mmCIF file with all atom_site columns, C-alpha atoms in Angstrom:
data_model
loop_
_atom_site.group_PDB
_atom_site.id
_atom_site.type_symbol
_atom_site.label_atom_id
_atom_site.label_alt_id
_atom_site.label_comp_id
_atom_site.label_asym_id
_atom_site.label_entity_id
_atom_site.label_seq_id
_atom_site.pdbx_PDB_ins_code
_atom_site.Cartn_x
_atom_site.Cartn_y
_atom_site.Cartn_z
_atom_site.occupancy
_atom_site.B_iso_or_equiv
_atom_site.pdbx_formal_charge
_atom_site.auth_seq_id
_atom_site.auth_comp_id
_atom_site.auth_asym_id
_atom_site.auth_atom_id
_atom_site.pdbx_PDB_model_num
ATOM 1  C CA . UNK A 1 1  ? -9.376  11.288  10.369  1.00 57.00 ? 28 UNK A CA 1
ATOM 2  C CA . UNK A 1 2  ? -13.066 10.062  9.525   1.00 75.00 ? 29 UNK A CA 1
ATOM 3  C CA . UNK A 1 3  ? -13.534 10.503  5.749   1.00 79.00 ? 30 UNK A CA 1
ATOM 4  C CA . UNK A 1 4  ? -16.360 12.705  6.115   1.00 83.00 ? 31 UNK A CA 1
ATOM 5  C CA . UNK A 1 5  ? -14.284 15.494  7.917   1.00 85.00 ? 32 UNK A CA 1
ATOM 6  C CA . UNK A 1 6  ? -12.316 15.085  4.835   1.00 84.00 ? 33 UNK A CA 1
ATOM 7  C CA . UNK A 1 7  ? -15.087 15.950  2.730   1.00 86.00 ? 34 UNK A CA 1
ATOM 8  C CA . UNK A 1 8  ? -15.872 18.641  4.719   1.00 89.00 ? 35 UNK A CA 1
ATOM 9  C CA . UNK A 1 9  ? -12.443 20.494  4.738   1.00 88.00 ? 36 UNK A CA 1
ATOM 10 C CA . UNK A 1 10 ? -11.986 19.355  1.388   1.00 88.00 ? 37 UNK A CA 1
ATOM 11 C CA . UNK A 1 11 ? -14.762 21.140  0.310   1.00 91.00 ? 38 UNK A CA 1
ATOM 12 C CA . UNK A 1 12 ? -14.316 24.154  2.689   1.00 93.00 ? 39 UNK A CA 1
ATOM 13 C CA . UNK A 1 13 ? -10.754 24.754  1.077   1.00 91.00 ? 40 UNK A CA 1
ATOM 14 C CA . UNK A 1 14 ? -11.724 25.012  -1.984  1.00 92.00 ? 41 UNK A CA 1
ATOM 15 C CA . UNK A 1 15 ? -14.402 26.632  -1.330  1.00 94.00 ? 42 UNK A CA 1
ATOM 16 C CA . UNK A 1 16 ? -12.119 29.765  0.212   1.00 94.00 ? 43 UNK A CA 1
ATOM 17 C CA . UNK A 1 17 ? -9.828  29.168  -2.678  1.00 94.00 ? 44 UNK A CA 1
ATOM 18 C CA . UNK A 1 18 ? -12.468 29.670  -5.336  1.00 94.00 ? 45 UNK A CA 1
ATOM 19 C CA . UNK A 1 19 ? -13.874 32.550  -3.618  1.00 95.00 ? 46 UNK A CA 1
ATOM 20 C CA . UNK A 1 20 ? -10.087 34.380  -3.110  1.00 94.00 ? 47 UNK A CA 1
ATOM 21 C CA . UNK A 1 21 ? -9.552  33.670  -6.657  1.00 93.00 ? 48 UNK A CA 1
ATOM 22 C CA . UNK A 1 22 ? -12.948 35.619  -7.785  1.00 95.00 ? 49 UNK A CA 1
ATOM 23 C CA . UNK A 1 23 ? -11.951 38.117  -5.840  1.00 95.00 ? 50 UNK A CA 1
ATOM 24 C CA . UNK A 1 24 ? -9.191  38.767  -7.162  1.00 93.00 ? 51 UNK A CA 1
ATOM 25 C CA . UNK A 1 25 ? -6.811  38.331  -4.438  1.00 93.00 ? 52 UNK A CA 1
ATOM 26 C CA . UNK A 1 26 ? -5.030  34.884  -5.819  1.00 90.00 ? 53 UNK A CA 1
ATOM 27 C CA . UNK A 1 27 ? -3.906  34.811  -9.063  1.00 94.00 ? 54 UNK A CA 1
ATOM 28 C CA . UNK A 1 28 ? -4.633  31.843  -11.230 1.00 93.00 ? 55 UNK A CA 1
ATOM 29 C CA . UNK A 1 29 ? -1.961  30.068  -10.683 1.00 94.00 ? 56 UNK A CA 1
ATOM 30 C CA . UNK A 1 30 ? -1.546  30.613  -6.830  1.00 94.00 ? 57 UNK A CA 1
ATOM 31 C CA . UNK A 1 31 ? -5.473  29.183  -7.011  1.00 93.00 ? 58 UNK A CA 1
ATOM 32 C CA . UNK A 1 32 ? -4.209  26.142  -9.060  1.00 93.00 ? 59 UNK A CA 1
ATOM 33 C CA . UNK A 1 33 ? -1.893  25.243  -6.462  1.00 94.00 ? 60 UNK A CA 1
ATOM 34 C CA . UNK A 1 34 ? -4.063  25.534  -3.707  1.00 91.00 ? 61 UNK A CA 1
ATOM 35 C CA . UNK A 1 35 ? -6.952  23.483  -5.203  1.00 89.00 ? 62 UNK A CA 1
ATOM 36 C CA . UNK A 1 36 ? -4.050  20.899  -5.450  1.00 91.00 ? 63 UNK A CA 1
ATOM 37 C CA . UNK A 1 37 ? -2.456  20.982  -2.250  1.00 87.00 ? 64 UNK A CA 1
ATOM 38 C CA . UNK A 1 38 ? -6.134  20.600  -1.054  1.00 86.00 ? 65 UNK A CA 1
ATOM 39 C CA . UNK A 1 39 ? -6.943  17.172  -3.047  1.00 84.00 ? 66 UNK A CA 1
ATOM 40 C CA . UNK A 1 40 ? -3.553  16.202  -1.799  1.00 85.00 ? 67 UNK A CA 1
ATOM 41 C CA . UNK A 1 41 ? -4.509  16.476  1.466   1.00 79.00 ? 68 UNK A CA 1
ATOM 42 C CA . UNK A 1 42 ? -7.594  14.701  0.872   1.00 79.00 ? 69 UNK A CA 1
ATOM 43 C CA . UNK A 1 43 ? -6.252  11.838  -0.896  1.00 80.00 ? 70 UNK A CA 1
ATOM 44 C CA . UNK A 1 44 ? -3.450  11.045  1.647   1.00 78.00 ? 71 UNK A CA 1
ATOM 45 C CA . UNK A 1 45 ? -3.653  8.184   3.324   1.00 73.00 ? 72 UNK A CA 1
ATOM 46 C CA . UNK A 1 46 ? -4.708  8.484   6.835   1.00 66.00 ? 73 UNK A CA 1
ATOM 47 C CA . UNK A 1 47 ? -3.219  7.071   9.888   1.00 63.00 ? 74 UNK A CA 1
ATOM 48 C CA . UNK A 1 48 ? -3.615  3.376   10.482  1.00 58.00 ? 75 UNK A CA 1
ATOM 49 C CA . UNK A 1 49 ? -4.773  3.209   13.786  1.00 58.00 ? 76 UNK A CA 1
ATOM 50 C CA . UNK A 1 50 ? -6.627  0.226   15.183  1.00 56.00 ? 77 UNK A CA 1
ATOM 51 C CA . UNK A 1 51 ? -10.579 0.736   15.308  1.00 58.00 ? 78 UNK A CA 1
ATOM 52 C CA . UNK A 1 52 ? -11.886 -0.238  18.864  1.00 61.00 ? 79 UNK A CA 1
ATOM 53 C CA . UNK A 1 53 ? -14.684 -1.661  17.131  1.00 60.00 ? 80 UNK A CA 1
ATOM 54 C CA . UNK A 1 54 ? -12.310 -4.098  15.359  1.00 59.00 ? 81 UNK A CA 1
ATOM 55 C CA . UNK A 1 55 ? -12.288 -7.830  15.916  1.00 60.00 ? 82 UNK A CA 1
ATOM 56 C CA . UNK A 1 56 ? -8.482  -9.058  17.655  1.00 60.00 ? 83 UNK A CA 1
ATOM 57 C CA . UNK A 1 57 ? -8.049  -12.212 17.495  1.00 62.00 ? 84 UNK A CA 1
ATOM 58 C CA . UNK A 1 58 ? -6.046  -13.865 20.503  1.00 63.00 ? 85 UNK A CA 1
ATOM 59 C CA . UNK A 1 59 ? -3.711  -16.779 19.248  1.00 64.00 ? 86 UNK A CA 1
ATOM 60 C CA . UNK A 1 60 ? -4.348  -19.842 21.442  1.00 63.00 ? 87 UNK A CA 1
ATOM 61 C CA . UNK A 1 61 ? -1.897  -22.747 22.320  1.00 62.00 ? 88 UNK A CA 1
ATOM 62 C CA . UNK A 1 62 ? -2.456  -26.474 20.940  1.00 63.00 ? 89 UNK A CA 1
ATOM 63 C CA . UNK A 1 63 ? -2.880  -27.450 24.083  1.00 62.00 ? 90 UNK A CA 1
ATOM 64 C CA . UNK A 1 64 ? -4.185  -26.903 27.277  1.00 61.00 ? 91 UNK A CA 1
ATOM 65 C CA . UNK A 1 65 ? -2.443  -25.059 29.833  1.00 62.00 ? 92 UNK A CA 1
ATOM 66 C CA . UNK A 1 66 ? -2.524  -27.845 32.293  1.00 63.00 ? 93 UNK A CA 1
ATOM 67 C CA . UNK A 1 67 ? -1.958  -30.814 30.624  1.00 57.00 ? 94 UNK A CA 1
ATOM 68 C CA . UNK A 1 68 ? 1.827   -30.832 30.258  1.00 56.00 ? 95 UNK A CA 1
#
């Protein structure tokens, strides 16, 4: 996942968390939890998928293919 969606939903969760919390409809600790899970989630480490913009190397032989 690119790390500025991350951010984003990062940001957005605790956002919603915060705002449930002043509200009055999490309790303190149920908030605490939440914020947590959410920094969790942001701090996991992501997939590790090749990049198509990555450089692949392609191993070569020592010698040519036709002198044998």
């Amino acid at each position: 996942m690119l790390i500025w969606l991350r951010w984003v939903l990062c940001v957005v969760c605790l956002a919603t968390v915060a705002s449930l919390w002043l509200a009055g409809a999490l309790s303190t600790g149920a908030a605490l939890a939440a914020g947590a899970g959410s920094l969790i989630f942001f701090f996991w480490p992501s997939s590790h998928r090749r990049r198509r913009t990555a450089l692949q190397y392609i191993e070569m032989g020592k010698q040519p293919i036709g002198l044998h």
